[in-house]
Short mmCIF file of N, CA and C in Angstrom, two decimals:
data_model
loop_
_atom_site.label_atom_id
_atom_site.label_comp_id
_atom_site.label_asym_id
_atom_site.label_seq_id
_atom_site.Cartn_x
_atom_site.Cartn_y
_atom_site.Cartn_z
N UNK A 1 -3.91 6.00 -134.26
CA UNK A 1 -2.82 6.94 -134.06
C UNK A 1 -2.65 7.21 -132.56
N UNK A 2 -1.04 7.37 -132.03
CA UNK A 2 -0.71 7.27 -130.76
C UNK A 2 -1.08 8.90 -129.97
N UNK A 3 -2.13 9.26 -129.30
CA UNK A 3 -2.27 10.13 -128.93
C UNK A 3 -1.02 11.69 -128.28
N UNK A 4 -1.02 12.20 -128.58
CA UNK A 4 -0.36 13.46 -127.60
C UNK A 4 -0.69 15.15 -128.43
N UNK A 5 -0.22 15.70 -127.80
CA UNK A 5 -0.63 17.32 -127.73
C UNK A 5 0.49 18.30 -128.06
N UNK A 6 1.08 19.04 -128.09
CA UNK A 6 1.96 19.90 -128.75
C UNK A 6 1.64 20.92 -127.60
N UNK A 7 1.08 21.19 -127.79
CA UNK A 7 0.17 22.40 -126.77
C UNK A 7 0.44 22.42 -125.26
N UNK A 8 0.35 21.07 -125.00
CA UNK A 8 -0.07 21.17 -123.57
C UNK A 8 0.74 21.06 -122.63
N UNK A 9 0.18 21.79 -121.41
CA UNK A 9 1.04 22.28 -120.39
C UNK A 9 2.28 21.30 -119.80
N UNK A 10 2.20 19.86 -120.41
CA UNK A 10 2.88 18.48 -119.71
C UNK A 10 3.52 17.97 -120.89
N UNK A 11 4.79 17.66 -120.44
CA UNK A 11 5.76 17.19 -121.69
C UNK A 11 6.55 16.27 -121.14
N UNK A 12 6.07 15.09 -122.07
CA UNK A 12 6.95 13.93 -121.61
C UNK A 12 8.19 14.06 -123.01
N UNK A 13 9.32 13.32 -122.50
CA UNK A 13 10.69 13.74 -123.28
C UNK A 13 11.01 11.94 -123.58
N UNK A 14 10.91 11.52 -124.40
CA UNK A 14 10.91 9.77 -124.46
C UNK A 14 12.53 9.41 -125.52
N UNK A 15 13.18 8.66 -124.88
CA UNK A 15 13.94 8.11 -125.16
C UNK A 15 13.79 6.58 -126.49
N UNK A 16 14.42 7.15 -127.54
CA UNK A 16 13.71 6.02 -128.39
C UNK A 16 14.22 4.60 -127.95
N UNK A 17 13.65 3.65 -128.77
CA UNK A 17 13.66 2.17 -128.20
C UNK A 17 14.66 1.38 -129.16
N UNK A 18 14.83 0.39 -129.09
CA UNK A 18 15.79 -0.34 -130.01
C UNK A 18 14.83 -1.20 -130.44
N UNK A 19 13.56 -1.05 -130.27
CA UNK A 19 12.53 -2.66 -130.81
C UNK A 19 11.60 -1.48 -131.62
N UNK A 20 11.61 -2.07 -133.06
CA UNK A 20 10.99 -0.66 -134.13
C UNK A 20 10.06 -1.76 -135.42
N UNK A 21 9.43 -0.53 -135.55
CA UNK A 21 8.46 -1.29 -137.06
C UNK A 21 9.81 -1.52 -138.08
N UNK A 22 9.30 -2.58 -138.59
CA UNK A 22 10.30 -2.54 -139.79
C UNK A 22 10.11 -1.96 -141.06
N UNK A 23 9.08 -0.72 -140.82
CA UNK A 23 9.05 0.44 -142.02
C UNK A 23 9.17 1.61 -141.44
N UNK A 24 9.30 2.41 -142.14
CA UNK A 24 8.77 4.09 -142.01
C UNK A 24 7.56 4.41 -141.53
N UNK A 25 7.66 5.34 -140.10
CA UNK A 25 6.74 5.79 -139.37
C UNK A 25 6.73 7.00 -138.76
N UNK A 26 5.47 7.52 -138.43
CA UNK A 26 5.47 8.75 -137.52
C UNK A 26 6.55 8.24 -135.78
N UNK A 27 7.17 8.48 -135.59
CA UNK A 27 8.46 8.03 -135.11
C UNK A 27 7.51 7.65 -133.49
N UNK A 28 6.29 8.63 -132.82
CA UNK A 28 5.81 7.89 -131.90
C UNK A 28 5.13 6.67 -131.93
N UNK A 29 4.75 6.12 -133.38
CA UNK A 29 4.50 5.19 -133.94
C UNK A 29 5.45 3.90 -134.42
N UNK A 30 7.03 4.19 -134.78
CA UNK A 30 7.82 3.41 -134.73
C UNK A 30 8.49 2.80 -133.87
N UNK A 31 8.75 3.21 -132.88
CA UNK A 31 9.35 2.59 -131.46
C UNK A 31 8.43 1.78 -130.79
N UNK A 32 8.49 0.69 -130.66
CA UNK A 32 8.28 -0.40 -130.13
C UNK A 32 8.45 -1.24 -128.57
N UNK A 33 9.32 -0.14 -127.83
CA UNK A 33 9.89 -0.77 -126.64
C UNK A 33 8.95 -0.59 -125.93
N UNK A 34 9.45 -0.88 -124.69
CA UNK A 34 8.14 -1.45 -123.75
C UNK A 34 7.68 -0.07 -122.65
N UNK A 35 8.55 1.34 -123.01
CA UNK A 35 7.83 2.32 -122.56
C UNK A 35 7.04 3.63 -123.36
N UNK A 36 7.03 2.55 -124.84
CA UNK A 36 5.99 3.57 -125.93
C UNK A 36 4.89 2.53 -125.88
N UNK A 37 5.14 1.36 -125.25
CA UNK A 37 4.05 0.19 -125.05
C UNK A 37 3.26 0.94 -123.77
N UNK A 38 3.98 1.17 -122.83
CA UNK A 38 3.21 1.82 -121.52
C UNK A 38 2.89 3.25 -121.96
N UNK A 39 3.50 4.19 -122.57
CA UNK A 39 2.80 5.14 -123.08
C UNK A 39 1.64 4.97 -123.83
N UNK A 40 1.41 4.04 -124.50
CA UNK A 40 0.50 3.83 -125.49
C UNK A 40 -0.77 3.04 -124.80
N UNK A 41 -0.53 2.56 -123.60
CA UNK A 41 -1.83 1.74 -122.84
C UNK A 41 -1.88 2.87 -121.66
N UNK A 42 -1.84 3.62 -121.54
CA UNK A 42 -1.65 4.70 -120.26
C UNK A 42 -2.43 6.25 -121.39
N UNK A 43 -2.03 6.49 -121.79
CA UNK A 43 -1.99 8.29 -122.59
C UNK A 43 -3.78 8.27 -122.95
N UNK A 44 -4.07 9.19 -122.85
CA UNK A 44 -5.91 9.29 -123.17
C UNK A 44 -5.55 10.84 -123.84
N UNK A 45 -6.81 10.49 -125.13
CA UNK A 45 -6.47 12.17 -125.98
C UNK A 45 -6.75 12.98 -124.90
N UNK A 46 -7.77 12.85 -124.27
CA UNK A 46 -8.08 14.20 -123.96
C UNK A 46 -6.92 14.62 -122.77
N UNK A 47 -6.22 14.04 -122.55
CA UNK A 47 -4.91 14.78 -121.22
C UNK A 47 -3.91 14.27 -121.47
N UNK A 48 -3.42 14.17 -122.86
CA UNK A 48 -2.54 13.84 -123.90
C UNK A 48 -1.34 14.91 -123.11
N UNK A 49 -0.13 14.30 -123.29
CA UNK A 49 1.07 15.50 -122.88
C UNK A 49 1.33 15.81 -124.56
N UNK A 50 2.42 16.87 -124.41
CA UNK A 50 3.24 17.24 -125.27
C UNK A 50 4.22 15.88 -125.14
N UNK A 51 4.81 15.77 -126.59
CA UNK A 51 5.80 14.83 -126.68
C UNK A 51 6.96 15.02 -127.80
N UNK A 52 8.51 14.88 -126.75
CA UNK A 52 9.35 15.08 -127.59
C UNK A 52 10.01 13.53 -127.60
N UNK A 53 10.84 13.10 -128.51
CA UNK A 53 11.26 12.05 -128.30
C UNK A 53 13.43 12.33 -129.03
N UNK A 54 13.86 11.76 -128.08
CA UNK A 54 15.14 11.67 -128.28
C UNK A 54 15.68 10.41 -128.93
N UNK A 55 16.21 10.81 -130.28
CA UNK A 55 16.58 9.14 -131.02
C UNK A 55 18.00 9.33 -130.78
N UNK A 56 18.90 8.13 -130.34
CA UNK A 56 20.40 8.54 -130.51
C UNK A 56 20.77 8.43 -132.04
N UNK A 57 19.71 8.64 -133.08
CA UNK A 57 20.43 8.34 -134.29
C UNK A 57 19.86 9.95 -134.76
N UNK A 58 18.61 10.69 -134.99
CA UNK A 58 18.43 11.65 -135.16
C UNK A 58 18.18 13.18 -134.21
N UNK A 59 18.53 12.80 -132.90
CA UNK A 59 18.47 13.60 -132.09
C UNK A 59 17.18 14.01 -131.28
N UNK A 60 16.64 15.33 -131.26
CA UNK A 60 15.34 15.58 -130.63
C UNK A 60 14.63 15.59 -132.13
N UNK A 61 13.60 14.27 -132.14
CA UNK A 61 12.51 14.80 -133.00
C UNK A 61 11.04 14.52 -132.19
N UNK A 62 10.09 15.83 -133.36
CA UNK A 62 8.61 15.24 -132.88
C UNK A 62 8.12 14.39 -133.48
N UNK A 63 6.81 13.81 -132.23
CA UNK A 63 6.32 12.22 -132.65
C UNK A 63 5.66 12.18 -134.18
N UNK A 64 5.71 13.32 -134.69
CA UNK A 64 4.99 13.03 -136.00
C UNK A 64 6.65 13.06 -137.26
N UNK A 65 7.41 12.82 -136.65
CA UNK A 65 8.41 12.67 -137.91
C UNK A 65 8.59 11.73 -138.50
N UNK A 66 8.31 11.22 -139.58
CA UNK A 66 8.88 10.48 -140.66
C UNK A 66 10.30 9.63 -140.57
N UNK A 67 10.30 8.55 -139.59
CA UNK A 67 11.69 8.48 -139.72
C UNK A 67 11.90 6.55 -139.96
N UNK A 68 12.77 6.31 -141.28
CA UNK A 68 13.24 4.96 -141.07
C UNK A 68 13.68 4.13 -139.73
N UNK A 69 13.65 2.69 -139.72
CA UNK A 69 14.09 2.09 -138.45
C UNK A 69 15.41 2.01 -138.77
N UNK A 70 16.13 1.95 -137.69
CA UNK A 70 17.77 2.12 -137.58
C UNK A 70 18.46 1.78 -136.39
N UNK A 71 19.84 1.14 -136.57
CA UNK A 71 20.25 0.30 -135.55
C UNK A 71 21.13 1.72 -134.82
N UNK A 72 21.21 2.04 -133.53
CA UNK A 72 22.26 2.92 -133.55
C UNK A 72 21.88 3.00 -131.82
N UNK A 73 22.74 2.93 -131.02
CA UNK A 73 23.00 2.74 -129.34
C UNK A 73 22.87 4.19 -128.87
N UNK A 74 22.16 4.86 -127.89
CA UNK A 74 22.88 5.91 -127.28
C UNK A 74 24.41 5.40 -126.05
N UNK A 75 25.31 5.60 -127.04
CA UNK A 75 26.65 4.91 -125.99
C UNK A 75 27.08 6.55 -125.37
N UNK A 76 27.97 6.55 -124.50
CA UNK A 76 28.83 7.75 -123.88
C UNK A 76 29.45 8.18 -124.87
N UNK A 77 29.42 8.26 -126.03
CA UNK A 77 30.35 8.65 -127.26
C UNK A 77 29.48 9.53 -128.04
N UNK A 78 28.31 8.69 -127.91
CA UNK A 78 27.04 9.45 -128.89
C UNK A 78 26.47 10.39 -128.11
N UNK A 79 26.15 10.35 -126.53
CA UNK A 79 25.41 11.29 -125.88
C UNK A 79 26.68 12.93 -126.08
N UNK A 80 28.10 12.28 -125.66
CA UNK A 80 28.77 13.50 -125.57
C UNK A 80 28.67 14.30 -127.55
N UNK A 81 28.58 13.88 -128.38
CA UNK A 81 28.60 14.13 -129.73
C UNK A 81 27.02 15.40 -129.47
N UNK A 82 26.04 14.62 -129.28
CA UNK A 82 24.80 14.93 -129.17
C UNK A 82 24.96 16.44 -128.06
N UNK A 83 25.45 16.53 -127.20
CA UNK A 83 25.77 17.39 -126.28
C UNK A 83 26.52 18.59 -126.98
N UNK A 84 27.53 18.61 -127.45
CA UNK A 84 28.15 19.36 -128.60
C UNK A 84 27.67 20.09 -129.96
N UNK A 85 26.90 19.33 -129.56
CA UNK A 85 25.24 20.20 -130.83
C UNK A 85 24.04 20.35 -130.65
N UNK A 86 24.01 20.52 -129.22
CA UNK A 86 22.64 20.87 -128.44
C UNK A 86 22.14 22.20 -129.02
N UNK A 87 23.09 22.89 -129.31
CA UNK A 87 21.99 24.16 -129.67
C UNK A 87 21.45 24.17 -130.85
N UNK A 88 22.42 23.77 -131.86
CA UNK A 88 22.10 23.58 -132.92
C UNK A 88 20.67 22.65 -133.43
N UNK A 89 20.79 21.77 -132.51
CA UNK A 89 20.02 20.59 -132.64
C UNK A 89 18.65 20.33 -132.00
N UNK A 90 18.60 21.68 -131.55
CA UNK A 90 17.09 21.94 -130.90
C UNK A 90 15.98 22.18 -131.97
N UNK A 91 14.92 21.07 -131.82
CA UNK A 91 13.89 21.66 -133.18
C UNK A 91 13.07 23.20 -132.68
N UNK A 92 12.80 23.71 -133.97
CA UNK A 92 11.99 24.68 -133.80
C UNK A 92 10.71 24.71 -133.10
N UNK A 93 10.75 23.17 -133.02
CA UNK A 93 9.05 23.38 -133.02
C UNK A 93 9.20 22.47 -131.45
N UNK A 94 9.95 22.38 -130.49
CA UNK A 94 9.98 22.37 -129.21
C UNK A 94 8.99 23.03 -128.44
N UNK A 95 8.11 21.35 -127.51
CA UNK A 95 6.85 22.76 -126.81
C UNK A 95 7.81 23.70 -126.03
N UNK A 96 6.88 24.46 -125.88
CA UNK A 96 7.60 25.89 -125.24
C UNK A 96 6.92 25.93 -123.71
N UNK A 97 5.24 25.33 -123.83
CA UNK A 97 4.30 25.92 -123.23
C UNK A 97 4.27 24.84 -121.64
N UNK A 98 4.77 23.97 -121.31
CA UNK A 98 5.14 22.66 -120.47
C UNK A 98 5.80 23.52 -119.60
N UNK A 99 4.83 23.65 -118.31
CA UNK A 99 4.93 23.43 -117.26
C UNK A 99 5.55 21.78 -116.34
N UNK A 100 5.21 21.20 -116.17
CA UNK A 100 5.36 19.79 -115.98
C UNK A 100 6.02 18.90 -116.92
N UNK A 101 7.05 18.53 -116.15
CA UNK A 101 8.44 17.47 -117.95
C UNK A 101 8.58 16.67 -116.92
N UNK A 102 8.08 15.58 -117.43
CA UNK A 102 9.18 14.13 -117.42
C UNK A 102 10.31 13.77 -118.49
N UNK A 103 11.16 13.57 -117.71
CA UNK A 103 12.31 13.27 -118.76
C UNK A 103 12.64 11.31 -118.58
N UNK A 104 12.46 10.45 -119.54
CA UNK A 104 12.51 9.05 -119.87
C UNK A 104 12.94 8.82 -120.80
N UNK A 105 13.64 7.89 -119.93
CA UNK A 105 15.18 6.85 -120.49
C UNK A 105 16.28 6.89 -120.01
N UNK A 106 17.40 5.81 -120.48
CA UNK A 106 18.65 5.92 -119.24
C UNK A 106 19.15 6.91 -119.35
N UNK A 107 20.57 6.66 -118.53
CA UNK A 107 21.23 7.88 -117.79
C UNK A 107 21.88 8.97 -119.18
N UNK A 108 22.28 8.24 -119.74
CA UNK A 108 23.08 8.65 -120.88
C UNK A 108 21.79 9.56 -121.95
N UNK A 109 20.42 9.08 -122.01
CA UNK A 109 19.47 10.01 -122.52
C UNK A 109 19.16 11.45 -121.81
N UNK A 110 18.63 10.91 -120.66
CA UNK A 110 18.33 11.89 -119.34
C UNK A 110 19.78 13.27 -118.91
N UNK A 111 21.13 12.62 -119.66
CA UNK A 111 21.99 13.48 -119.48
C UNK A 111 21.70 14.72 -120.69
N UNK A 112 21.48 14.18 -121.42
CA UNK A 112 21.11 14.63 -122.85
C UNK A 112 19.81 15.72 -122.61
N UNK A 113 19.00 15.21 -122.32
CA UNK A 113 17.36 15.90 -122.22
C UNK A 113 17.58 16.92 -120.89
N UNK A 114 18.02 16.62 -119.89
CA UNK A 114 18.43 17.79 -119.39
C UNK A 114 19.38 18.98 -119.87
N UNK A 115 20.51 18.97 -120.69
CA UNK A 115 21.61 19.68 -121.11
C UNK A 115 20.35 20.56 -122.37
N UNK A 116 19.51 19.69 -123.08
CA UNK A 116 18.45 20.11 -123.71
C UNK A 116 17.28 21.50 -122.83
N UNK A 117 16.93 20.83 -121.93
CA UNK A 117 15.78 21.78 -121.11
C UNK A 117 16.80 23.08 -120.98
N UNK A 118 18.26 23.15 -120.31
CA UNK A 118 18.95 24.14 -119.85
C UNK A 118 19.17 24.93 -121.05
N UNK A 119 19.40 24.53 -121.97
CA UNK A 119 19.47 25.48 -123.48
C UNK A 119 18.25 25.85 -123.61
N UNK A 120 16.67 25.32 -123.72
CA UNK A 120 15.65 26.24 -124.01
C UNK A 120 15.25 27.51 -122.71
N UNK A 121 16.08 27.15 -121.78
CA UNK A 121 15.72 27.90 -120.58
C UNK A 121 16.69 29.36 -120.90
N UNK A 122 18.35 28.51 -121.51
CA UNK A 122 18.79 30.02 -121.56
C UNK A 122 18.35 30.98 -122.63
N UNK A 123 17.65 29.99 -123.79
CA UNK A 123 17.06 30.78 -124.84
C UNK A 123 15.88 31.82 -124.29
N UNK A 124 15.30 31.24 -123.43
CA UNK A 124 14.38 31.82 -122.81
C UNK A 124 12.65 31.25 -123.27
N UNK A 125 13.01 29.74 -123.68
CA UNK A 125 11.96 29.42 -124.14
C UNK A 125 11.57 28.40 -122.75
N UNK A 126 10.11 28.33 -123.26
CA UNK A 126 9.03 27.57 -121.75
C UNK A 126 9.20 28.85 -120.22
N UNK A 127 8.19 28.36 -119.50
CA UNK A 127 7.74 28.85 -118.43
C UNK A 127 9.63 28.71 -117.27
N UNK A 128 9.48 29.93 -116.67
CA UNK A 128 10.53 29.76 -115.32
C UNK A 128 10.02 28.58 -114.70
N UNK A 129 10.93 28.07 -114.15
CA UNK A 129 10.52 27.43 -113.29
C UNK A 129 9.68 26.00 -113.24
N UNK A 130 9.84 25.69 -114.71
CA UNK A 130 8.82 24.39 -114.80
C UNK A 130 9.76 22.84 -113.91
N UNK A 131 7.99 22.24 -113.63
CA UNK A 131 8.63 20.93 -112.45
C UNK A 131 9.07 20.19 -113.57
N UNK A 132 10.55 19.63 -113.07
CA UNK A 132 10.83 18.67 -113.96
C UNK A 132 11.74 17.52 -112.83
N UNK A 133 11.02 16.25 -113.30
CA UNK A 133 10.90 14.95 -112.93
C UNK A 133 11.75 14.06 -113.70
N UNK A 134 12.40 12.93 -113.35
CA UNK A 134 12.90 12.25 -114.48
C UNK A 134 12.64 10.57 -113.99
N UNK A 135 12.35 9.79 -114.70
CA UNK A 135 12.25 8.43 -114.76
C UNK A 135 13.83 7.89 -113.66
N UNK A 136 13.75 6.44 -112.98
CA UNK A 136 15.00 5.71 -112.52
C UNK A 136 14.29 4.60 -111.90
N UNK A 137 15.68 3.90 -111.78
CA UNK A 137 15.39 2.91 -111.04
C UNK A 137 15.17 1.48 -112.15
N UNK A 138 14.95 0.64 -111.90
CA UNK A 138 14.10 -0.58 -112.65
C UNK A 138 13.53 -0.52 -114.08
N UNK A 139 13.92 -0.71 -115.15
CA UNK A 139 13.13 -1.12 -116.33
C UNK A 139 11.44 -0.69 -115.86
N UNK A 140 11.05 -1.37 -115.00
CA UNK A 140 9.80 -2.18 -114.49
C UNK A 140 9.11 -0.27 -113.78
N UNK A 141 9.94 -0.05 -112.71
CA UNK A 141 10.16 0.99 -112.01
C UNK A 141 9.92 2.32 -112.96
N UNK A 142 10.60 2.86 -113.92
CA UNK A 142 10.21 3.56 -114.94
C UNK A 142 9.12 3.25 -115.73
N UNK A 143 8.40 2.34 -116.02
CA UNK A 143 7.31 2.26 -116.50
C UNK A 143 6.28 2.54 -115.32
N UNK A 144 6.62 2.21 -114.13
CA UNK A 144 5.19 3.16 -113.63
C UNK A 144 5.35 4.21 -113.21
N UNK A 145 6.25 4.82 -113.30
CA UNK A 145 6.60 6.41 -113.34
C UNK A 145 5.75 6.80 -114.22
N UNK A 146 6.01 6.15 -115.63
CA UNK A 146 5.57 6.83 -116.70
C UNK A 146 4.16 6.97 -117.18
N UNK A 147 3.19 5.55 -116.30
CA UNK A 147 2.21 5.88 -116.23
C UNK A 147 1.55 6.88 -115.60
N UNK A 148 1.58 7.17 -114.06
CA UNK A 148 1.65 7.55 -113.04
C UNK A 148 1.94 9.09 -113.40
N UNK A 149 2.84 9.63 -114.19
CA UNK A 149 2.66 10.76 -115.31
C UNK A 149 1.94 10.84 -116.21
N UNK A 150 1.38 10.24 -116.74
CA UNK A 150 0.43 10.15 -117.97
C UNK A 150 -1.27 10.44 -117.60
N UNK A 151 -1.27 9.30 -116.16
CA UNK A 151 -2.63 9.78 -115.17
C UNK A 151 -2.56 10.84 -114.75
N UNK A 152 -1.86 11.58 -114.54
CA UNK A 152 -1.53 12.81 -113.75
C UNK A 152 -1.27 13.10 -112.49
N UNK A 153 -0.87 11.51 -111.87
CA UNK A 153 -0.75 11.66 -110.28
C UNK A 153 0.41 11.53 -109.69
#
């Protein structure tokens, strides 16, 4: 099982992948792309982040959800849809307690996961002021971001 924390002060925000098990999985377990591959050779339990993951087909879920594989793009059509039901579409069970967020995946996710952080902020959920970072640059380039977050440096 793919390590992370709920709890803890560091929350990575992961953009799902288009390369998936071809069954039903705990959803940090179904994505397949090559930065749940670097999450998954990088993450150690014991300094495990919090983890939310953004599917453009089910929105914000956590890594322990139950979810079929499914073909579906985050295009500029779907992020603005997704944007339009940000409040609604916030899970309950969003860490709160994340100081430190990386936000990963393209622009069109990262537009998304930010418009996300600004709604739990006006709710008044998580810490003032938490550092938040976001993945760019290179395929290649975002994966060592994402390690490089995961080590803690």
């Amino acid at each position: 099982m793919t390590p992370y924390n709920q709890t803890a002060e560091r929350l990575v925000v992961l953009a799902c992948s288009a390369t998936k098990l071809a069954h039903a999985a705990p959803a940090i377990e179904l994505y397949r792309g090559v930065m749940y591959s670097t999450y998954r050779a990088n993450v150690r339990a014991e300094t495990a982040p919090a983890v939310m993951i953004l599917s453009a087909r089910h929105g914000f879920i956590r890594p322990d959800t139950v979810i079929e594989p499914y073909e579906q793009r985050m295009t500029d059509a779907r992020a603005e849809a997704l944007l339009e039901e940000i409040a609604s579409a916030m899970p309950a069970a969003w860490p709160a307690g994340a100081r430190t967020i990386l936000l990963a995946g393209g622009k069109n996710y990262r537009r998304v996961m930010r418009a996300a952080l600004e709604c739990q902020a006006e709710r008044g959920i998580g810490p003032a002021g938490a550092s938040v970072a976001e993945t760019s640059g290179s395929l290649g380039y975002q994966r060592q971001q994402l390690s490089a977050f995961l080590r803690g440096a």
